[in-house]
Short mmCIF file of C-alpha atoms and ligand atoms in Angstrom, two decimals:
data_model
loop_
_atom_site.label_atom_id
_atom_site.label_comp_id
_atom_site.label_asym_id
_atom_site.label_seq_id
_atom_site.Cartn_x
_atom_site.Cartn_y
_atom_site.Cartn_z
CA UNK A 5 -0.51 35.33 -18.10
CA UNK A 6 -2.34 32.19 -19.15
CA UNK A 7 -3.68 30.21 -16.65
CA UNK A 8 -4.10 26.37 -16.62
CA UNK A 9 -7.97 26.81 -16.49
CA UNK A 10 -7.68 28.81 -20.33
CA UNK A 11 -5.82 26.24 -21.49
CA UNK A 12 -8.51 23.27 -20.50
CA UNK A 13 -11.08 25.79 -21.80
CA UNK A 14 -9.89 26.02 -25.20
CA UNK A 15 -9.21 22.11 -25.47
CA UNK A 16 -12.88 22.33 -24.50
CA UNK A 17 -13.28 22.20 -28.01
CA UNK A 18 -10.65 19.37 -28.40
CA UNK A 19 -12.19 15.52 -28.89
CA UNK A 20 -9.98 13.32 -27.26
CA UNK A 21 -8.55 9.91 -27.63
CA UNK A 22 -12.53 8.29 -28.26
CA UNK A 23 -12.97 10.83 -30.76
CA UNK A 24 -16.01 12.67 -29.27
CA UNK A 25 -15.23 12.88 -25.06
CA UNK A 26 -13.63 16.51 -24.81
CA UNK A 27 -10.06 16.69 -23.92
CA UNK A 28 -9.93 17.79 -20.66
CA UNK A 29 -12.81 15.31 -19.25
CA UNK A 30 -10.84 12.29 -21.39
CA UNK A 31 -8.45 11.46 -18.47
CA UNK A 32 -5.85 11.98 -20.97
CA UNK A 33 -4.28 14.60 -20.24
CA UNK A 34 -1.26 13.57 -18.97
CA UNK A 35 0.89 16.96 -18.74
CA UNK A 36 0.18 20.21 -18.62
CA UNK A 37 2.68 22.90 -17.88
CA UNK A 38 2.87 26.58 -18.80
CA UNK A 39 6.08 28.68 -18.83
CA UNK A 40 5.84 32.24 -19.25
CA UNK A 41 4.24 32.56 -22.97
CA UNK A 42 4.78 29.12 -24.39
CA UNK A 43 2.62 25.80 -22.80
CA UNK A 44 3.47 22.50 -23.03
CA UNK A 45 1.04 19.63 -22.92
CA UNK A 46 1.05 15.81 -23.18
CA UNK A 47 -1.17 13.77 -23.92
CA UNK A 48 -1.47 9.69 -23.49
CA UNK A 49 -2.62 7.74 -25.66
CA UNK A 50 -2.93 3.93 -26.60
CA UNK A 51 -0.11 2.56 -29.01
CA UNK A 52 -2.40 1.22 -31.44
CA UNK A 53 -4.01 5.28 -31.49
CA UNK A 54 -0.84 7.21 -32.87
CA UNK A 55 -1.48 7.70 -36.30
CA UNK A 56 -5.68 8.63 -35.64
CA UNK A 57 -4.19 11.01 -32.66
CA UNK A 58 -2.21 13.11 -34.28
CA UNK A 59 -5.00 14.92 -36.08
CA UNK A 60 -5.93 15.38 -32.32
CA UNK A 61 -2.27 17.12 -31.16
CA UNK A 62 -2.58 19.58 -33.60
CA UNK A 63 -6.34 20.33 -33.18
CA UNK A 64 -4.62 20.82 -29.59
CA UNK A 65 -2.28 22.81 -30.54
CA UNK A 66 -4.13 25.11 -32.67
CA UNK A 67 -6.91 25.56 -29.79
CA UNK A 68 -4.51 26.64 -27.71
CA UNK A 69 -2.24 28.88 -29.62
CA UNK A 70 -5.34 30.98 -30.73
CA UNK A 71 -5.43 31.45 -26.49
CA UNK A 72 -4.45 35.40 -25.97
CA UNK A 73 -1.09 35.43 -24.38
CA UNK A 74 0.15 32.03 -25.52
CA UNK A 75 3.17 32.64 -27.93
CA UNK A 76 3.65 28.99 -28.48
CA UNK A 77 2.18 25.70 -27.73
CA UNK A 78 3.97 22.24 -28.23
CA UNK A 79 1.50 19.36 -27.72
CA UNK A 80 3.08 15.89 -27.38
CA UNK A 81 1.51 11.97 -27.34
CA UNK A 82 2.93 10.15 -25.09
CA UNK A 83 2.28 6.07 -25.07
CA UNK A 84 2.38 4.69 -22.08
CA UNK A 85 3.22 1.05 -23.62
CA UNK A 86 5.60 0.20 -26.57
CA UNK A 87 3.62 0.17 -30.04
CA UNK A 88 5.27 -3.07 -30.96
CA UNK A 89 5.07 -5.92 -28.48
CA UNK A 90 7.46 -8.74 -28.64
CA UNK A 91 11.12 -6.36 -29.07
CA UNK A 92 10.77 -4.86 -25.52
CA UNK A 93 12.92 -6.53 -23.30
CA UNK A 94 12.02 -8.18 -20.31
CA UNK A 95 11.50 -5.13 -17.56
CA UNK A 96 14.08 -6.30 -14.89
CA UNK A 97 12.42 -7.17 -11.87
CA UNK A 98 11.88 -3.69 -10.51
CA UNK A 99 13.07 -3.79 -6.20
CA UNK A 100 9.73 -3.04 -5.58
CA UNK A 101 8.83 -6.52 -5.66
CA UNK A 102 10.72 -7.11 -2.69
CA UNK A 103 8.59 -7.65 0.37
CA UNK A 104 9.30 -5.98 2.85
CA UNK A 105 9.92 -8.88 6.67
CA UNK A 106 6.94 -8.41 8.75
CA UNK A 107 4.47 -5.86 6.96
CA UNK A 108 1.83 -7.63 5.02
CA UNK A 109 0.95 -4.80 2.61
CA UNK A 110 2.31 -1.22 2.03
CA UNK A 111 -0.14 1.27 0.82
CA UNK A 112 0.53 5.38 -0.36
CA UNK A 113 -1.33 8.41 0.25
CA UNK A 114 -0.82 10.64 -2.31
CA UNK A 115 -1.69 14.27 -3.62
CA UNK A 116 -1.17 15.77 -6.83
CA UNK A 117 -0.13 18.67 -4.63
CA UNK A 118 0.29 19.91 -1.49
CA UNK A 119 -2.11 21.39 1.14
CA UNK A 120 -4.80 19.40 -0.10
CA UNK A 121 -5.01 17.66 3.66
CA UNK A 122 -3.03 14.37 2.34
CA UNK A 123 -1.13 13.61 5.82
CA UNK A 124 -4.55 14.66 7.72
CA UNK A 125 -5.88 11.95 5.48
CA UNK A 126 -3.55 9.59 5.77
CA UNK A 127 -3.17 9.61 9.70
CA UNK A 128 -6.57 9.80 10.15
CA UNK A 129 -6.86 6.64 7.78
CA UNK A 130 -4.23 4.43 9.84
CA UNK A 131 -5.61 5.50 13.01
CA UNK A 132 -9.07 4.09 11.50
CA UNK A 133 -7.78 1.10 10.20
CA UNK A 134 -6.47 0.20 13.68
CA UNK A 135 -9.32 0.56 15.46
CA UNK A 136 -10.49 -2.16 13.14
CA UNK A 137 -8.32 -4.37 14.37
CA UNK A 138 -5.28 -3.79 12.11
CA UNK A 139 -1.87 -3.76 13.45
CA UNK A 140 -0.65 -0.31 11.45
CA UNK A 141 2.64 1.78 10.89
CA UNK A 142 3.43 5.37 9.20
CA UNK A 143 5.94 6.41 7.03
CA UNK A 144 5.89 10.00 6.72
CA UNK A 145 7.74 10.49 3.74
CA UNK A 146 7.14 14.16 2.61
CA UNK A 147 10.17 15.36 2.15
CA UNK A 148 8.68 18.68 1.54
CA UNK A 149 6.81 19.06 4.74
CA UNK A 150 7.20 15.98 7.29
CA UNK A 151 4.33 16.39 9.38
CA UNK A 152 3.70 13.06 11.15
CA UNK A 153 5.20 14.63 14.56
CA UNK A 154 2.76 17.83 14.53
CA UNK A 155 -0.26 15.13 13.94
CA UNK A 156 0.34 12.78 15.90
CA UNK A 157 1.94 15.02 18.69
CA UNK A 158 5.36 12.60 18.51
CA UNK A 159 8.23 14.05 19.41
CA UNK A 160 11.98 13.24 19.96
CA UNK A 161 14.37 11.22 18.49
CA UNK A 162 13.76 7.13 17.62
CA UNK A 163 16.16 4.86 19.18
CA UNK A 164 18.34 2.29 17.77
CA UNK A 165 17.68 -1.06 18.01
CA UNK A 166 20.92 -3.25 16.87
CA UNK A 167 20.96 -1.64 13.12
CA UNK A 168 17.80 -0.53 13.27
CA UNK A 169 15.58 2.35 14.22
CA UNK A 170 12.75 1.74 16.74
CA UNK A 171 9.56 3.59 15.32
CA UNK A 172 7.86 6.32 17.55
CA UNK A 173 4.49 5.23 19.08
CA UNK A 174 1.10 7.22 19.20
CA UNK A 175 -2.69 5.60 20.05
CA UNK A 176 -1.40 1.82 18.98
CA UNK A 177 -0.07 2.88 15.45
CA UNK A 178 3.82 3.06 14.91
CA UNK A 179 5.45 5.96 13.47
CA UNK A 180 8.26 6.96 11.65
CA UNK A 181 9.00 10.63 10.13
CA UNK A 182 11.46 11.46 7.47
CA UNK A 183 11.33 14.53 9.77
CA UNK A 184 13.72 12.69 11.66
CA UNK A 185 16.09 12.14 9.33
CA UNK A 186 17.10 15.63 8.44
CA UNK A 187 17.03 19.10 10.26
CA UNK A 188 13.28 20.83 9.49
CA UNK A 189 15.70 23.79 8.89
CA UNK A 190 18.01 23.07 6.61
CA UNK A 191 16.85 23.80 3.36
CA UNK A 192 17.41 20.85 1.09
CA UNK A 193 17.12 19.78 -2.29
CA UNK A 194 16.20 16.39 -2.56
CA UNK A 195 16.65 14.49 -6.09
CA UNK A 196 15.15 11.65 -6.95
CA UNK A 197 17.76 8.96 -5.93
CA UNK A 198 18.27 10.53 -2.32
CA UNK A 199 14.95 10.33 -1.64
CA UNK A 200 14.55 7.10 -2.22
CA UNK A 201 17.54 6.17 0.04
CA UNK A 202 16.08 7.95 2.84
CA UNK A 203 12.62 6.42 2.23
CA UNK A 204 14.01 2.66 1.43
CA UNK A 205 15.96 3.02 5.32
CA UNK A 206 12.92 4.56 6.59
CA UNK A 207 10.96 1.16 5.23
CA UNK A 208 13.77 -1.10 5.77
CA UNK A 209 15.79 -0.13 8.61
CA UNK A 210 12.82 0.19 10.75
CA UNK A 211 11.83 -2.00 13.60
CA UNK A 212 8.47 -2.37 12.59
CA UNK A 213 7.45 -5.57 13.63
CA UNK A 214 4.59 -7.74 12.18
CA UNK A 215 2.16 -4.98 11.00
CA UNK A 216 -0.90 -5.46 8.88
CA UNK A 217 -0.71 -2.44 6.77
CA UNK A 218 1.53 0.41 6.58
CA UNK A 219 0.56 3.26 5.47
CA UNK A 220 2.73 5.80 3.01
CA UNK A 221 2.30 9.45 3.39
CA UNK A 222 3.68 10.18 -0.36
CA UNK A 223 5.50 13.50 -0.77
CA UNK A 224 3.42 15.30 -2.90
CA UNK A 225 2.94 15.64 -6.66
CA UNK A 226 3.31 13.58 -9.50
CA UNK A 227 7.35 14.21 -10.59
CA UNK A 228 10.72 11.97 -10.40
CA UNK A 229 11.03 11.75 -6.98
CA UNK A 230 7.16 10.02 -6.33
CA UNK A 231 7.82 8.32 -9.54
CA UNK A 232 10.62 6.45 -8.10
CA UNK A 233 8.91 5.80 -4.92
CA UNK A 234 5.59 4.75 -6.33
CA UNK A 235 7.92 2.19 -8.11
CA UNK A 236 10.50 0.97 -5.64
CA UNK A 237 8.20 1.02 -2.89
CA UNK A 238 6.18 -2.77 -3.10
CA UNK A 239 2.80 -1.11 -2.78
CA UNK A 240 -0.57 -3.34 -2.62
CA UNK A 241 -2.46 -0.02 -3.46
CA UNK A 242 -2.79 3.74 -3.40
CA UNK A 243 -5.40 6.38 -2.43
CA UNK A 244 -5.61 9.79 -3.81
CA UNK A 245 -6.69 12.67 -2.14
CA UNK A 246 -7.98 15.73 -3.95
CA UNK A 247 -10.32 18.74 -3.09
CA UNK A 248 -13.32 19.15 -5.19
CA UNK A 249 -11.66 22.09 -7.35
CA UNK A 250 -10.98 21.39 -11.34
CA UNK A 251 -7.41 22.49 -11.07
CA UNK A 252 -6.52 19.69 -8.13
CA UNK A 253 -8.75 17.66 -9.76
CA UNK A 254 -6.21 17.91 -12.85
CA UNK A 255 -3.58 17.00 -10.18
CA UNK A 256 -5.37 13.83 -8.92
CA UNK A 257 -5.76 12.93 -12.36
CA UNK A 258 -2.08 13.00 -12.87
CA UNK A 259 -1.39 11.01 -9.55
CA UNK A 260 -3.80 8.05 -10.85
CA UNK A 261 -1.61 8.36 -14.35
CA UNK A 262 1.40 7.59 -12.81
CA UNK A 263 0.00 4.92 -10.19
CA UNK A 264 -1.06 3.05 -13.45
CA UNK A 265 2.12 3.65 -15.35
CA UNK A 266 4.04 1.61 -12.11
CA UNK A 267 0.96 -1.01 -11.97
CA UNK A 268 -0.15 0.45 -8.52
CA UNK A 269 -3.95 -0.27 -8.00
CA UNK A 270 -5.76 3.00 -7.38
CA UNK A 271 -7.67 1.81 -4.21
CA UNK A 272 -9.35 4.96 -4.51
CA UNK A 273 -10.13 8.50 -4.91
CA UNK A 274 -10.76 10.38 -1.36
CA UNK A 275 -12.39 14.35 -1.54
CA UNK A 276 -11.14 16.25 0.98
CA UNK A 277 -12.60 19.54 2.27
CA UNK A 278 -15.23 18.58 0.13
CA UNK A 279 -17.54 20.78 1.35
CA UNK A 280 -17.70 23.55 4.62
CA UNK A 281 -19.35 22.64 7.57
CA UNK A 282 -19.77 25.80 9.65
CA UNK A 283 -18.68 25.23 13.40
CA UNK A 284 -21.55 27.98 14.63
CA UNK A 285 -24.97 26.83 13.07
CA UNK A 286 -24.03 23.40 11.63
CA UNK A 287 -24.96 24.54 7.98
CA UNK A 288 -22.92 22.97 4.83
CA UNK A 289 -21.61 25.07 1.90
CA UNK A 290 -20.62 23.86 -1.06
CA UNK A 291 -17.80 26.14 -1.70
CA UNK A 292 -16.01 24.59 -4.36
CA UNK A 293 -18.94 22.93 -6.47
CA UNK A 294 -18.14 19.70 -4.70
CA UNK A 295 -19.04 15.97 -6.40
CA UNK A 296 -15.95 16.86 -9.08
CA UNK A 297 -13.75 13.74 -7.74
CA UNK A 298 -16.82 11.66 -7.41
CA UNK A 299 -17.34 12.82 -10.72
CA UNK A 300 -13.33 12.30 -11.99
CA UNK A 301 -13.47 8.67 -10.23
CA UNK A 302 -16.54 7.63 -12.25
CA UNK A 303 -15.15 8.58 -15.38
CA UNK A 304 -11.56 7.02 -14.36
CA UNK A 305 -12.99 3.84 -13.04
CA UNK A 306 -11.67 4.36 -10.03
CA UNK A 307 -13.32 4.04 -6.89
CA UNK A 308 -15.16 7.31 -5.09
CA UNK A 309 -14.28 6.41 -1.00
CA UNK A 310 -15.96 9.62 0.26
CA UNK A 311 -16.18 13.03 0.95
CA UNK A 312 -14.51 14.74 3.97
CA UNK A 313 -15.78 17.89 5.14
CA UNK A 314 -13.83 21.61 5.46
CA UNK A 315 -14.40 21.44 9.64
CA UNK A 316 -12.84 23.26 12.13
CA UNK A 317 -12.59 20.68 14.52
CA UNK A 318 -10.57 18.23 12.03
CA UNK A 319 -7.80 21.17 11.59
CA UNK A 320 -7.74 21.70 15.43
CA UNK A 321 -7.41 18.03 16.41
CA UNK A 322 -4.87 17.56 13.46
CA UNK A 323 -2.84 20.35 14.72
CA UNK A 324 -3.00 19.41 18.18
CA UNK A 325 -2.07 15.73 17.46
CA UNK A 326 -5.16 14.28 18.27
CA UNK A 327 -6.73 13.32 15.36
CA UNK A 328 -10.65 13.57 15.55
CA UNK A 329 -11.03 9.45 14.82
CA UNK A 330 -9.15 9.43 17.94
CA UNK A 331 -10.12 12.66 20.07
CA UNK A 332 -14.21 12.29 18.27
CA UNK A 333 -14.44 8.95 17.92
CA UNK A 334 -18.23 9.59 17.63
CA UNK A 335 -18.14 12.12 15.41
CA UNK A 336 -19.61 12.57 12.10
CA UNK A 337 -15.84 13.19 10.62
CA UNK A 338 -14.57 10.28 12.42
CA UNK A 339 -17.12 8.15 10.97
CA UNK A 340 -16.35 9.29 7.83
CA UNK A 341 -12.75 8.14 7.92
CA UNK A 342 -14.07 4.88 9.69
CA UNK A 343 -16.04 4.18 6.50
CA UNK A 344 -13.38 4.75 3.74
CA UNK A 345 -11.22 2.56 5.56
CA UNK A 346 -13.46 0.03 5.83
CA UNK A 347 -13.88 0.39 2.10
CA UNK A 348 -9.74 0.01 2.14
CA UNK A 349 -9.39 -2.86 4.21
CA UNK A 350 -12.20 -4.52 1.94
CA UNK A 351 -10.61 -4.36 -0.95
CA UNK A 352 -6.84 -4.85 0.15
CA UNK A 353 -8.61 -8.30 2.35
CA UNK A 354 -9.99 -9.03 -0.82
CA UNK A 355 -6.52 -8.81 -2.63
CA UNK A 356 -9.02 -7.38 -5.46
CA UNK A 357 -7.24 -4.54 -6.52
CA UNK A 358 -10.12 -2.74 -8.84
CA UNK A 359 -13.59 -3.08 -7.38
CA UNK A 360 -16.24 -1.23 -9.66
CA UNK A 361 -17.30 2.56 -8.37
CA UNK A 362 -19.90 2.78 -5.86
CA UNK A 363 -23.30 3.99 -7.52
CA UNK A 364 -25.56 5.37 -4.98
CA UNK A 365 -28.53 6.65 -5.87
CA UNK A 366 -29.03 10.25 -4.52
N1 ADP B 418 -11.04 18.31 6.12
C1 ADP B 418 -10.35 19.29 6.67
N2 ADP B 418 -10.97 20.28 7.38
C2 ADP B 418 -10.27 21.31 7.94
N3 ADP B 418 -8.95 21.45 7.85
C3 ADP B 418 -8.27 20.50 7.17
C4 ADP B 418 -8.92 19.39 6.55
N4 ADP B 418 -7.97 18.61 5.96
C5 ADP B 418 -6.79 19.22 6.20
N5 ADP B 418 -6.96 20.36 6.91
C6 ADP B 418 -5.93 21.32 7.34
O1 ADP B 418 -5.30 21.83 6.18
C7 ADP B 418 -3.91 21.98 6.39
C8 ADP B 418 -3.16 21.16 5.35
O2 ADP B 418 -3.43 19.80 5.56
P1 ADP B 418 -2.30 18.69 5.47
O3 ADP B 418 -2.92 17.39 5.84
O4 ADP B 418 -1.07 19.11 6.20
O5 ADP B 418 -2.05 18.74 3.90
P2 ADP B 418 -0.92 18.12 2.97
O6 ADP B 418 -0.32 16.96 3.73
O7 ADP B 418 -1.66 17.69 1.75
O8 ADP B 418 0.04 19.21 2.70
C9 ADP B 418 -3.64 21.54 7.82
O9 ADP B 418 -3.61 22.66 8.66
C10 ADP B 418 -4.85 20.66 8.15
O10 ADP B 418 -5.15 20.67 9.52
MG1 MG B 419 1.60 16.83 4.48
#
């Protein structure tokens, strides 16, 4: 079968929107999914492009139908904006607007998949950001696989306070799991509009008190479901986290599409197990030809907040619920995720949404 990687190879070839950056490196690829024999891809593009792009979709298409084993290849533009400007109607004020009592600013975790280390990230990030002085919840709201228990070694049931739920508690940060909204068992199929019940009562019905930040871990991907959240949720920012290889990197790619397409500021770009550091002589590998986010968050304009390390130690204390910022607070790994949230608290203090990449001169 055709893989996603023969597909970006032959739009190799492909110019994209600018007319001379290849396809795959353009950013705008917005789609890409392959079914059997036939692919489908998307591809956004400004309005005021459509009539030079279309020599473009079917330079796309050809490339890839000339791929052995593809039978058939549909290539669509998408625009993210209306060609014409003044006939759009006023968006309604979308919810997420709506502050939310108490919390000064809600931010996301996301992945364009799963296993990439997202809710590693993301508790390791709030723990961080407290112990610079921020008060800091959780929502754990991966539907697919609530870990905030496991991590932060929480367990039992949240009380009620009056109509509300009284968050869990672990090292100073507050806690709340959709985990504890439905039975780890039971096999469900969430749809868009029931996740976003559970995860409005999880931000809403909460007792969170006055926090300074709390932090989202997104379920992940890039479909419906986050695409209602990422809306309805009033987020001052998100970070992405991605490992160093091409094919997540297509994933965080996708992620910072869709942030953009709800007016979410990208805070940032965050590589995770970005390169192995072995637990017996100390030695780094770069196992998956890392730099590729720093790389993808250049050419995005988005910022590059660093590189966490394939470790050992970080899996053990995750899995133990003792995160290393709290178990190794002196750490080189702890220090890491003390510097990208410094970086985050920066630039949310700063209420400056885009700050220009990094460049650090190696
Ligand atoms: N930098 C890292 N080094 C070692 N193990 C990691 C690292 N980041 C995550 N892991 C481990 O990888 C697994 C998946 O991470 P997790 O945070 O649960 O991913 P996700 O939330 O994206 O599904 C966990 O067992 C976690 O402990
Ligand atoms: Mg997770």
């Amino acid at each position: 079968m055709v893989s996603e990687q023969d597909v970006l190879g032959a739009l190799g070839t492909v110019a994209g929107p600018d007319g001379k950056t290849p396809l795959p490196q353009s950013g705008a690829i917005a789609g890409l999914s392959i079914k059997d024999d036939k692919v489908y891809l998307s591809i956004a593009i400004d309005p005021q492009q459509a009539a030079t792009a279309e020599p473009m979709r079917v330079a796309a298409e050809t490339a890839v139908r000339k791929l052995s084993g593809v039978a058939n290849a549909l290539v669509s533009l998408t625009a993210e904006k209306p060609a014409a400007p003044p006939p759009a109607p006023p968006k309604p004020q979308a919810p997420r607007s709506i502050a939310i009592p108490g919390i000064a600013r809600v931010i996301a975790v996301s992945s364009g998949k799963g296993g990439v280390g997202k809710s590693t990230t993301s508790v390791n990030l709030a723990l961080a950001l407290s112990k610079l002085g921020w008060k800091i919840g959780i929502l754990d709201a991966d539907i697919y696989g609530p870990s905030l228990p496991r991590l932060l070694g929480l367990s039992g049931q949240p009380e009620s306070e009056g109509r509300f739920m009284k968050p869990l508690e672990a090292f100073g940060v507050k806690a709340i799991s959709i985990g504890f909204m439905v039975d780890e068992e039971d096999p469900m199929i969430w749809r868009g509009p029931m996740v976003m019940a559970a995860v409005q009562q999880l931000l809403r019905d909460v007792a969170w008190g006055e926090l300074d930040c709390l932090v989202v871990d997104m379920p992940p991907g890039t479909g419906d479901a986050q695409l209602t959240l990422a809306q309805n949720v009033p987020l001052a920012g998100a970070v992405v986290v991605s490992t160093p290889q091409d094919l997540a990197l297509i994933d965080a790619r996708r992620g910072i599409t869709m942030f953009n397409k709800v007016d979410v500021p990208v805070l940032g770009i965050v590589e995770n197990m970005s390169y192995f550091l072995c637990p017996h002589c100390g030695g780094r590998s770069d196992i998956f030809a890392h730099g590729g986010a720093r790389a993808e968050a250049e050419r995005l304009g988005v910022p590059f907040l660093g590189e966490v390390p394939l470790h050992m130690t970080i899996r053990e204390r995750a899995d133990s619920g003792k995160p290393v910022v709290i178990s190794e607070p002196d750490s080189a790994y702890a220090k890491i995720y003390m510097d990208i949230a410094g970086q985050i608290k920066e630039m949310l203090e700063k209420g400056q949404q885009r700050v220009a990449p990094k460049i650090v001169i190696e």
